[in-house]
Short mmCIF file of C-alpha atoms and ligand atoms in Angstrom, two decimals:
data_model
loop_
_atom_site.label_atom_id
_atom_site.label_comp_id
_atom_site.label_asym_id
_atom_site.label_seq_id
_atom_site.Cartn_x
_atom_site.Cartn_y
_atom_site.Cartn_z
CA MET A 1 0.00 0.00 0.00
CA LYS A 2 1.17 3.51 -0.86
CA ALA A 3 0.52 6.62 1.23
CA LEU A 4 -1.70 8.36 -1.35
CA GLU A 5 -3.29 5.24 -2.84
CA GLY A 6 -6.83 5.98 -4.07
CA VAL A 7 -6.18 9.71 -4.54
CA LYS A 8 -6.84 10.83 -8.12
CA ILE A 9 -4.98 13.81 -9.52
CA LEU A 10 -6.13 15.72 -12.59
CA ASP A 11 -2.71 16.88 -13.72
CA PHE A 12 -2.99 19.95 -15.87
CA THR A 13 0.65 20.90 -15.34
CA HIS A 14 3.41 21.56 -17.83
CA VAL A 15 7.09 22.48 -18.07
CA GLN A 16 8.81 22.04 -14.68
CA SER A 17 7.19 23.60 -11.62
CA GLY A 18 3.82 21.82 -11.70
CA PRO A 19 5.17 18.48 -13.00
CA THR A 20 7.64 18.32 -10.08
CA CYS A 21 4.68 18.46 -7.71
CA THR A 22 2.53 15.87 -9.46
CA GLN A 23 5.53 13.53 -9.88
CA LEU A 24 5.95 13.52 -6.09
CA LEU A 25 2.24 12.82 -5.64
CA ALA A 26 2.56 9.92 -8.10
CA TRP A 27 5.56 8.56 -6.19
CA PHE A 28 3.51 8.67 -3.00
CA GLY A 29 0.92 6.47 -4.74
CA ALA A 30 -1.64 8.86 -6.24
CA ASP A 31 -3.10 8.10 -9.69
CA VAL A 32 -1.83 11.07 -11.69
CA ILE A 33 -3.69 11.69 -14.95
CA LYS A 34 -1.77 14.12 -17.10
CA VAL A 35 -4.02 16.02 -19.51
CA GLU A 36 -2.19 17.11 -22.65
CA ARG A 37 -3.08 18.98 -25.80
CA PRO A 38 -3.77 16.49 -28.65
CA GLY A 39 -0.80 15.96 -30.93
CA VAL A 40 1.31 18.47 -29.00
CA GLY A 41 1.49 17.56 -25.34
CA ASP A 42 3.66 19.20 -22.72
CA ALA A 43 6.05 21.54 -24.56
CA THR A 44 9.02 19.96 -22.79
CA ARG A 45 8.49 16.68 -24.70
CA ASN A 46 10.21 18.44 -27.60
CA GLN A 47 12.63 20.70 -25.77
CA LEU A 48 16.41 20.10 -25.50
CA VAL A 49 16.00 16.94 -27.57
CA ASP A 50 18.99 14.58 -27.45
CA VAL A 51 17.41 11.50 -29.10
CA PRO A 52 15.50 12.56 -32.23
CA GLY A 53 11.92 11.30 -32.17
CA ALA A 54 11.97 10.43 -28.47
CA ASP A 55 10.57 12.38 -25.53
CA SER A 56 13.30 14.61 -24.13
CA LEU A 57 15.05 14.02 -20.82
CA TYR A 58 13.51 17.29 -19.68
CA PHE A 59 10.07 15.66 -20.00
CA THR A 60 10.88 12.11 -18.92
CA MET A 61 12.71 13.19 -15.76
CA LEU A 62 9.70 15.22 -14.53
CA ASN A 63 6.80 12.95 -15.45
CA HIS A 64 7.51 9.49 -14.05
CA ASN A 65 4.67 7.28 -12.77
CA LYS A 66 1.94 9.32 -14.53
CA ARG A 67 -0.71 8.42 -17.10
CA SER A 68 -1.27 10.61 -20.15
CA ILE A 69 -4.58 11.48 -21.81
CA GLU A 70 -4.79 13.70 -24.86
CA LEU A 71 -7.67 16.13 -24.54
CA ASN A 72 -8.57 19.40 -26.23
CA SER A 73 -10.03 21.31 -23.34
CA LYS A 74 -11.28 24.09 -25.62
CA ASP A 75 -13.46 21.75 -27.68
CA GLU A 76 -17.10 21.08 -26.55
CA THR A 77 -16.62 17.29 -26.26
CA GLY A 78 -13.26 17.92 -24.63
CA LYS A 79 -14.95 20.13 -22.03
CA GLU A 80 -17.49 17.38 -21.38
CA VAL A 81 -14.66 14.90 -20.70
CA LEU A 82 -12.83 17.44 -18.57
CA THR A 83 -16.00 17.98 -16.51
CA ARG A 84 -16.15 14.22 -15.90
CA LEU A 85 -12.49 14.29 -14.82
CA VAL A 86 -13.23 17.11 -12.36
CA GLU A 87 -16.13 15.06 -10.98
CA GLU A 88 -13.98 11.98 -10.60
CA CYS A 89 -10.69 13.40 -9.28
CA ASP A 90 -9.70 14.67 -5.84
CA VAL A 91 -7.21 17.31 -6.86
CA LEU A 92 -6.71 19.48 -9.94
CA VAL A 93 -3.15 20.77 -10.27
CA GLU A 94 -2.26 23.45 -12.81
CA ASN A 95 0.46 25.93 -13.65
CA PHE A 96 -0.97 27.67 -16.69
CA ALA A 97 -0.41 31.33 -17.33
CA PRO A 98 -2.76 33.45 -15.18
CA GLY A 99 -6.38 33.28 -16.39
CA ALA A 100 -5.91 30.32 -18.77
CA LEU A 101 -8.18 28.00 -16.79
CA ASP A 102 -10.89 30.69 -16.57
CA ARG A 103 -10.65 31.20 -20.33
CA MET A 104 -11.24 27.45 -20.78
CA GLY A 105 -14.43 27.84 -18.73
CA PHE A 106 -13.12 26.13 -15.60
CA SER A 107 -12.94 28.89 -13.02
CA TRP A 108 -12.64 27.99 -9.33
CA GLU A 109 -16.36 28.77 -8.92
CA ARG A 110 -17.25 26.39 -11.76
CA ILE A 111 -14.99 23.67 -10.39
CA GLN A 112 -16.64 23.95 -6.96
CA GLU A 113 -20.05 23.63 -8.62
CA ILE A 114 -18.96 20.44 -10.38
CA ASN A 115 -17.18 18.92 -7.37
CA PRO A 116 -17.33 20.66 -3.97
CA LYS A 117 -14.70 18.24 -2.61
CA MET A 118 -12.18 19.20 -5.28
CA ILE A 119 -8.86 20.68 -4.20
CA MET A 120 -7.58 23.06 -6.85
CA ALA A 121 -3.86 23.70 -6.66
CA SER A 122 -2.08 26.34 -8.72
CA ILE A 123 1.38 27.72 -9.29
CA LYS A 124 1.74 31.23 -10.66
CA GLY A 125 4.81 33.42 -11.01
CA PHE A 126 3.57 36.15 -8.69
CA GLY A 127 0.87 36.44 -6.05
CA PRO A 128 -1.95 39.03 -6.25
CA GLY A 129 -0.71 42.53 -7.09
CA LYS A 130 1.00 44.48 -9.82
CA TYR A 131 2.62 41.47 -11.50
CA GLN A 132 -0.12 38.87 -11.04
CA ASP A 133 -0.76 38.53 -14.79
CA CYS A 134 2.86 37.92 -15.78
CA LYS A 135 4.14 34.72 -17.30
CA VAL A 136 7.13 33.53 -15.31
CA TYR A 137 9.99 31.07 -15.78
CA GLU A 138 12.60 29.89 -13.28
CA ASN A 139 15.14 32.68 -13.57
CA VAL A 140 12.53 35.42 -13.42
CA ALA A 141 11.48 33.99 -10.07
CA GLN A 142 15.07 33.75 -8.84
CA CYS A 143 15.53 37.43 -9.68
CA ALA A 144 12.20 38.64 -8.30
CA GLY A 145 12.45 36.52 -5.15
CA GLY A 146 15.68 38.10 -3.87
CA SER A 147 17.98 35.20 -4.67
CA ALA A 148 19.88 36.67 -7.64
CA SER A 149 20.72 39.96 -5.92
CA THR A 150 22.36 38.06 -3.07
CA THR A 151 24.12 35.42 -5.19
CA GLY A 152 27.51 35.89 -6.84
CA PHE A 153 30.59 37.87 -5.92
CA LEU A 154 30.68 41.45 -4.73
CA ASP A 155 32.48 42.69 -7.81
CA GLY A 156 30.32 40.78 -10.30
CA PRO A 157 26.72 40.90 -11.56
CA PRO A 158 23.79 39.17 -9.84
CA LEU A 159 23.76 35.42 -10.49
CA VAL A 160 21.09 32.78 -10.87
CA THR A 161 21.75 29.38 -9.32
CA GLY A 162 21.72 26.02 -11.10
CA ALA A 163 19.34 24.56 -8.53
CA GLN A 164 15.80 25.17 -9.79
CA ILE A 165 14.55 26.84 -6.67
CA GLY A 166 11.77 28.71 -8.47
CA ASP A 167 10.32 25.75 -10.36
CA SER A 168 11.12 22.59 -8.42
CA GLY A 169 11.17 24.55 -5.15
CA THR A 170 7.66 25.88 -5.70
CA GLY A 171 6.51 22.44 -6.87
CA LEU A 172 7.52 21.12 -3.45
CA ASN A 173 5.56 23.88 -1.71
CA LEU A 174 2.49 23.08 -3.79
CA CYS A 175 2.81 19.39 -2.99
CA LEU A 176 2.81 20.14 0.73
CA GLY A 177 -0.18 22.46 0.26
CA ILE A 178 -2.09 19.68 -1.51
CA VAL A 179 -1.50 16.95 1.07
CA THR A 180 -2.35 19.46 3.83
CA ALA A 181 -5.62 20.31 2.06
CA LEU A 182 -6.36 16.59 1.63
CA PHE A 183 -5.77 16.13 5.37
CA GLN A 184 -8.13 19.01 6.20
CA ARG A 185 -10.74 17.60 3.81
CA GLU A 186 -10.84 14.45 5.90
CA LYS A 187 -12.41 16.55 8.67
CA SER A 188 -14.20 19.33 6.78
CA GLY A 189 -15.45 17.28 3.85
CA LYS A 190 -14.72 20.28 1.63
CA GLY A 191 -12.19 21.08 -1.03
CA GLN A 192 -10.22 24.30 -1.13
CA LYS A 193 -7.94 26.34 -3.32
CA VAL A 194 -4.18 26.01 -2.81
CA THR A 195 -2.05 28.70 -4.43
CA THR A 196 1.69 29.17 -4.54
CA ALA A 197 3.70 31.91 -6.20
CA MET A 198 7.22 31.27 -7.47
CA GLN A 199 8.41 34.65 -6.17
CA ASP A 200 7.17 33.68 -2.68
CA GLY A 201 8.84 30.28 -2.91
CA VAL A 202 12.21 31.80 -3.79
CA LEU A 203 11.89 34.45 -1.08
CA ASN A 204 11.11 31.71 1.45
CA LEU A 205 14.39 30.04 0.50
CA SER A 206 16.21 33.40 0.73
CA ARG A 207 14.99 34.03 4.28
CA VAL A 208 18.49 34.41 5.76
CA LYS A 209 19.23 37.21 3.30
CA LEU A 210 16.21 39.15 4.59
CA ARG A 211 17.60 38.51 8.07
CA ASP A 212 20.86 40.15 6.95
CA GLN A 213 19.00 43.07 5.37
CA GLN A 214 17.63 43.93 8.81
CA ARG A 215 20.92 43.30 10.60
CA LEU A 216 22.57 45.68 8.15
CA GLU A 217 20.50 48.52 9.60
CA LYS A 218 22.30 47.95 12.92
CA GLY A 219 25.83 47.82 11.49
CA PRO A 220 28.18 45.93 9.16
CA LEU A 221 27.76 42.19 8.64
CA ASN A 222 31.01 41.18 10.24
CA GLU A 223 30.94 37.53 9.17
CA TYR A 224 30.98 38.53 5.46
CA SER A 225 34.41 38.51 3.71
CA GLN A 226 33.68 42.09 2.73
CA PHE A 227 34.02 43.10 6.40
CA GLY A 228 37.52 41.62 6.64
CA GLU A 229 38.47 43.31 3.38
CA GLY A 230 37.45 46.71 4.78
CA ILE A 231 34.87 47.29 2.03
CA GLU A 232 31.93 49.39 3.18
CA PHE A 233 28.43 47.97 3.08
CA GLY A 234 25.71 49.61 0.99
CA GLU A 235 21.99 49.76 1.69
CA ALA A 236 21.08 46.23 0.62
CA THR A 237 22.26 42.74 1.57
CA PRO A 238 25.32 42.31 -0.67
CA ARG A 239 26.46 39.32 -2.71
CA ALA A 240 28.60 37.22 -0.43
CA GLY A 241 30.44 34.89 -2.79
CA ASN A 242 30.82 31.56 -1.06
CA ASP A 243 30.63 32.92 2.47
CA SER A 244 28.51 30.78 4.74
CA GLY A 245 25.04 32.18 5.30
CA GLY A 246 25.06 31.07 8.92
CA GLY A 247 26.93 31.92 12.11
CA GLN A 248 29.80 29.54 11.34
CA PRO A 249 32.29 31.01 8.83
CA GLY A 250 32.88 28.91 5.73
CA ARG A 251 34.42 29.17 2.26
CA ILE A 252 35.08 27.12 -0.87
CA LEU A 253 38.78 26.24 -0.97
CA LYS A 254 41.04 24.76 -3.63
CA CYS A 255 42.11 21.13 -3.34
CA LYS A 256 44.82 19.08 -5.01
CA GLY A 257 44.34 19.15 -8.79
CA TRP A 258 42.40 22.43 -8.89
CA GLU A 259 44.61 23.70 -11.73
CA SER A 260 43.07 21.25 -14.19
CA ASP A 261 39.90 19.98 -12.50
CA PRO A 262 37.18 22.66 -12.22
CA ASN A 263 35.60 20.78 -9.33
CA ALA A 264 38.69 20.06 -7.20
CA TYR A 265 37.35 22.18 -4.33
CA THR A 266 35.92 21.65 -0.89
CA TYR A 267 33.60 23.64 1.32
CA PHE A 268 35.29 24.19 4.67
CA ILE A 269 33.53 25.42 7.82
CA ILE A 270 35.42 26.62 10.88
CA GLN A 271 32.84 25.80 13.49
CA ALA A 272 33.88 27.36 16.81
CA ALA A 273 33.62 24.03 18.67
CA VAL A 274 36.35 22.42 16.52
CA TRP A 275 38.64 25.41 16.05
CA GLN A 276 41.45 23.79 18.04
CA LYS A 277 41.33 20.70 15.84
CA VAL A 278 41.43 22.85 12.69
CA CYS A 279 44.55 24.63 14.01
CA ASP A 280 46.33 21.32 14.69
CA LEU A 281 45.26 19.83 11.35
CA ILE A 282 46.60 22.68 9.22
CA GLY A 283 49.80 23.05 11.25
CA LYS A 284 48.91 26.27 13.06
CA PRO A 285 48.75 25.10 16.70
CA GLU A 286 49.77 28.56 17.92
CA TRP A 287 46.39 29.97 16.78
CA LYS A 288 44.69 27.95 19.51
CA THR A 289 45.85 30.40 22.16
CA GLN A 290 47.14 33.39 20.20
CA GLU A 291 45.32 36.65 20.86
CA GLY A 292 43.31 37.64 17.80
CA TYR A 293 42.75 34.02 16.80
CA ALA A 294 41.68 32.07 19.88
CA LYS A 295 38.09 33.40 20.14
CA PRO A 296 35.50 33.50 17.30
CA PRO A 297 34.75 37.28 17.44
CA GLU A 298 38.49 38.06 17.28
CA ARG A 299 38.80 36.04 14.09
CA LEU A 300 36.10 37.86 12.12
CA ASP A 301 38.38 40.54 10.61
CA LYS A 302 41.01 37.90 9.76
CA LEU A 303 38.82 35.31 8.08
CA ASN A 304 40.36 35.84 4.65
CA HIS A 305 43.85 35.23 6.00
CA ILE A 306 42.70 32.24 8.04
CA PHE A 307 41.01 30.65 5.04
CA GLU A 308 44.07 31.32 2.89
CA MET A 309 46.14 29.36 5.40
CA ILE A 310 43.60 26.54 5.49
CA GLU A 311 43.66 26.51 1.69
CA GLU A 312 47.43 26.05 1.71
CA TRP A 313 46.64 22.80 3.53
CA THR A 314 43.61 21.71 1.43
CA LYS A 315 45.66 22.27 -1.76
CA THR A 316 47.88 19.41 -0.66
CA LYS A 317 44.93 16.98 -0.42
CA THR A 318 42.20 15.80 -2.79
CA LYS A 319 38.68 16.88 -1.91
CA PHE A 320 37.95 13.32 -0.75
CA GLU A 321 41.09 13.20 1.41
CA VAL A 322 39.97 16.46 3.05
CA MET A 323 36.64 14.76 3.78
CA ASP A 324 38.33 11.63 5.18
CA LEU A 325 40.67 13.63 7.40
CA CYS A 326 38.13 16.16 8.67
CA ASN A 327 35.10 13.94 9.28
CA PRO A 328 36.62 11.94 12.16
CA LEU A 329 37.47 15.28 13.80
CA ASP A 330 33.88 16.57 13.35
CA ILE A 331 35.11 19.39 11.13
CA PRO A 332 32.26 20.07 8.67
CA VAL A 333 33.52 19.93 5.07
CA GLY A 334 31.93 18.99 1.75
CA PRO A 335 33.53 18.02 -1.55
CA ILE A 336 32.30 19.93 -4.61
CA LEU A 337 30.76 17.03 -6.51
CA SER A 338 30.28 17.28 -10.25
CA MET A 339 27.16 15.89 -11.94
CA LYS A 340 29.44 13.24 -13.43
CA GLU A 341 30.60 12.15 -9.98
CA ILE A 342 27.05 12.17 -8.65
CA SER A 343 25.80 10.08 -11.57
CA GLU A 344 28.40 7.42 -10.68
CA ASP A 345 27.75 7.42 -6.93
CA LYS A 346 26.69 3.89 -5.99
CA ALA A 347 25.38 4.98 -2.57
CA LEU A 348 22.82 7.30 -4.20
CA PHE A 349 21.58 4.43 -6.37
CA ALA A 350 21.34 2.17 -3.32
CA THR A 351 18.91 4.56 -1.62
CA GLY A 352 16.86 5.22 -4.75
CA THR A 353 17.89 8.87 -4.86
CA MET A 354 19.40 8.12 -8.26
CA VAL A 355 17.68 5.66 -10.57
CA ARG A 356 18.11 4.04 -13.98
CA VAL A 357 14.91 4.01 -16.00
CA ASP A 358 14.17 2.17 -19.21
CA HIS A 359 12.19 3.94 -21.92
CA PRO A 360 10.81 2.40 -25.13
CA GLU A 361 11.89 5.34 -27.32
CA ARG A 362 15.19 6.33 -25.76
CA GLY A 363 16.49 3.26 -23.90
CA GLU A 364 18.01 3.57 -20.44
CA TYR A 365 18.59 6.93 -18.82
CA LEU A 366 19.46 8.29 -15.39
CA SER A 367 17.07 10.22 -13.25
CA VAL A 368 16.70 11.61 -9.76
CA GLY A 369 14.41 9.44 -7.68
CA CYS A 370 12.20 10.52 -4.80
CA PRO A 371 14.16 12.64 -2.31
CA ILE A 372 11.63 11.94 0.47
CA LYS A 373 11.70 8.46 2.00
CA LEU A 374 8.67 6.99 3.76
CA SER A 375 9.29 3.74 5.64
CA ASP A 376 5.81 2.40 4.87
CA SER A 377 5.28 3.72 1.34
CA SER A 378 7.98 2.63 -1.06
CA VAL A 379 8.67 4.32 -4.40
CA GLU A 380 9.21 2.42 -7.64
CA VAL A 381 10.14 4.88 -10.37
CA GLU A 382 8.31 4.06 -13.61
CA ARG A 383 8.94 5.65 -16.99
CA SER A 384 6.97 8.69 -18.12
CA PRO A 385 3.97 8.07 -20.38
CA LEU A 386 4.06 8.53 -24.13
CA LEU A 387 1.71 11.24 -25.36
CA GLY A 388 -1.86 9.95 -25.03
CA GLU A 389 -0.67 6.47 -24.05
CA HIS A 390 -3.56 6.03 -21.61
CA THR A 391 -6.33 7.99 -23.33
CA VAL A 392 -8.66 5.05 -23.94
CA GLU A 393 -7.86 3.40 -20.60
CA ILE A 394 -8.72 6.60 -18.71
CA LEU A 395 -11.91 7.25 -20.66
CA SER A 396 -13.22 3.76 -20.04
CA ASP A 397 -11.73 2.68 -16.70
CA VAL A 398 -11.63 5.97 -14.79
CA LEU A 399 -14.55 7.81 -16.38
CA GLY A 400 -16.68 4.74 -17.19
CA TYR A 401 -17.62 5.67 -20.78
CA THR A 402 -19.39 2.88 -22.68
CA ASP A 403 -18.10 1.65 -26.03
CA ASP A 404 -20.64 3.80 -27.92
CA GLU A 405 -19.71 6.88 -25.93
CA LEU A 406 -16.05 6.12 -26.50
CA ASP A 407 -16.64 6.01 -30.26
CA ARG A 408 -18.45 9.36 -30.14
CA ILE A 409 -15.62 11.01 -28.16
CA ILE A 410 -12.89 9.60 -30.39
CA ASP A 411 -14.80 10.60 -33.54
CA SER A 412 -15.16 14.17 -32.26
CA GLY A 413 -11.37 14.57 -32.44
CA ALA A 414 -11.26 15.96 -28.88
CA VAL A 415 -8.84 13.26 -27.71
CA GLY A 416 -6.49 13.24 -30.68
CA LYS A 417 -5.85 10.38 -33.01
CA VAL A 418 -6.42 7.21 -31.02
CA SER A 419 -7.30 3.66 -31.79
CA ARG A 420 -9.15 1.46 -29.34
CA ASP A 421 -5.85 -0.22 -28.54
CA GLY A 422 -4.33 3.01 -27.24
CA ALA A 423 -2.41 5.90 -28.74
CA GLU A 424 -1.53 5.77 -32.44
N1 COA B 501 -6.27 21.81 -24.70
C1 COA B 501 -6.44 23.04 -25.24
N2 COA B 501 -5.74 24.13 -24.89
C2 COA B 501 -4.78 23.94 -23.95
C3 COA B 501 -4.54 22.69 -23.36
C4 COA B 501 -5.34 21.59 -23.76
N3 COA B 501 -5.18 20.37 -23.25
N4 COA B 501 -3.54 22.83 -22.47
C5 COA B 501 -3.16 24.13 -22.51
N5 COA B 501 -3.91 24.80 -23.40
C6 COA B 501 -3.86 26.22 -23.73
C7 COA B 501 -4.12 27.11 -22.57
O1 COA B 501 -5.47 27.15 -22.27
C8 COA B 501 -3.57 28.43 -23.08
O2 COA B 501 -4.50 29.04 -23.93
P1 COA B 501 -4.94 30.60 -23.80
O3 COA B 501 -3.67 31.39 -23.85
O4 COA B 501 -5.81 30.80 -25.00
O5 COA B 501 -5.66 30.78 -22.54
C9 COA B 501 -2.41 27.97 -23.95
O6 COA B 501 -2.56 26.57 -24.12
C10 COA B 501 -1.02 28.25 -23.43
O7 COA B 501 -0.92 28.07 -22.04
P2 COA B 501 0.14 28.90 -21.20
O8 COA B 501 0.12 28.48 -19.80
O9 COA B 501 -0.07 30.36 -21.47
O10 COA B 501 1.51 28.40 -21.86
P3 COA B 501 2.77 29.23 -22.37
O11 COA B 501 3.68 28.24 -22.99
O12 COA B 501 2.41 30.41 -23.20
O13 COA B 501 3.43 29.80 -21.00
C11 COA B 501 4.42 29.58 -18.81
C12 COA B 501 4.21 28.96 -20.21
C13 COA B 501 5.15 28.57 -17.97
C14 COA B 501 5.22 30.87 -18.93
C15 COA B 501 3.04 29.90 -18.19
O14 COA B 501 2.24 28.74 -18.23
C16 COA B 501 3.13 30.40 -16.76
O15 COA B 501 3.49 31.56 -16.50
N6 COA B 501 2.77 29.53 -15.79
C17 COA B 501 2.73 29.88 -14.40
C18 COA B 501 4.11 29.98 -13.78
C19 COA B 501 4.91 28.73 -13.95
O16 COA B 501 4.55 27.65 -13.53
N7 COA B 501 6.10 28.92 -14.51
C20 COA B 501 7.15 27.92 -14.51
C21 COA B 501 7.00 26.91 -15.51
S1 COA B 501 8.30 25.74 -15.26
#
């Protein structure tokens, strides 16, 4: 038995943010029915194509364990089928541009009329206000949510991060909103609307930078490298390079091989509790008692020098040797792992965090499995559906259409070109 077994999801999501959410729901056992435009489908099926004629990795890696139905939701027969899906499902998830669902004739009011128990979950770029009607992609959210202005180096431009905090991050928020609404429905018997904005999701992840914005009003941020370099602070939280965002100073330092390997680096944190061990390890035992070095506040204006000295030591070791030497001493360090190294990490495969998936069009590929582990609800990652692969199955098994009705719907063209055996 799976945690969300029996829960039916009408998955009207596309691209990345929404699909991340419904993929998690599918992994937790929900029946996720992905509704796609006939003949076209989710735009990502054809984006960043590496195997001509096959669904892209962009699509396959975000749509595991789902079923696909082709349905023109702007066609009269299509609307009839969509109405049946709203009646039958527990949750509708969508991340269309603002107003798209209303334009289709499926406003929140209409959905409540059709199914008062329905939970309608949406991702938009911005919440209500000046920008509510904007279309938004990942990097727009990273910029508008405060992340870009605080990422990068002081002397460089704002930077976006590779982690998809706007899309996948907001998908996670929506997923939590949905299961919370399902939990409340158990008691209230009613559905509700769950909304998440990508700007809000990014800001939530940038919380510590808003903390620093307020601290800045009281004086310089003395744990930032900038403080040690004697550079004045401006009005806004500055970009802090690789400085740790917490109370324990940290930096990215070069390791053996850095001259030729772009990822021969380690993150190194000088937690106060293990300072003495750090001093011994790097051959600076005198710092343990020396005035200006012995106590954390005294070190703040010398952090650059201290990290330079630590780097002299890390440069003599590989990033994995640094890990092996520091871990037994409780010194927090982390190797900078490349995607190549991660994709070869047996331990991640053993836990299901990395998976190999077979696909009829593209063969075997790697994907990220479920990052949340439930002891009583296991996850088996199954390949993403081909476009319209389950159209007939969903119409007959989920919606209960008779053979005659099925013929009428197929003949109308609302569900694309299908044969009774499945997608053509
Ligand atoms: N049948 C018929 N029409 C369909 C359909 C179906 N099954 N599925 C979608 N459509 C229509 C929509 O109704 C819409 O029509 P309309 O413009 O006439 O109302 C149209 O397809 C395009 O939808 P839209 O959402 O505007 O797609 P887009 O490619 O232009 O924009 C985004 C993409 C991501 C920018 C936009 O959807 C968006 O801002 N979403 C919210 C924020 C978000 O999630 N962004 C991150 C994505 S990773």
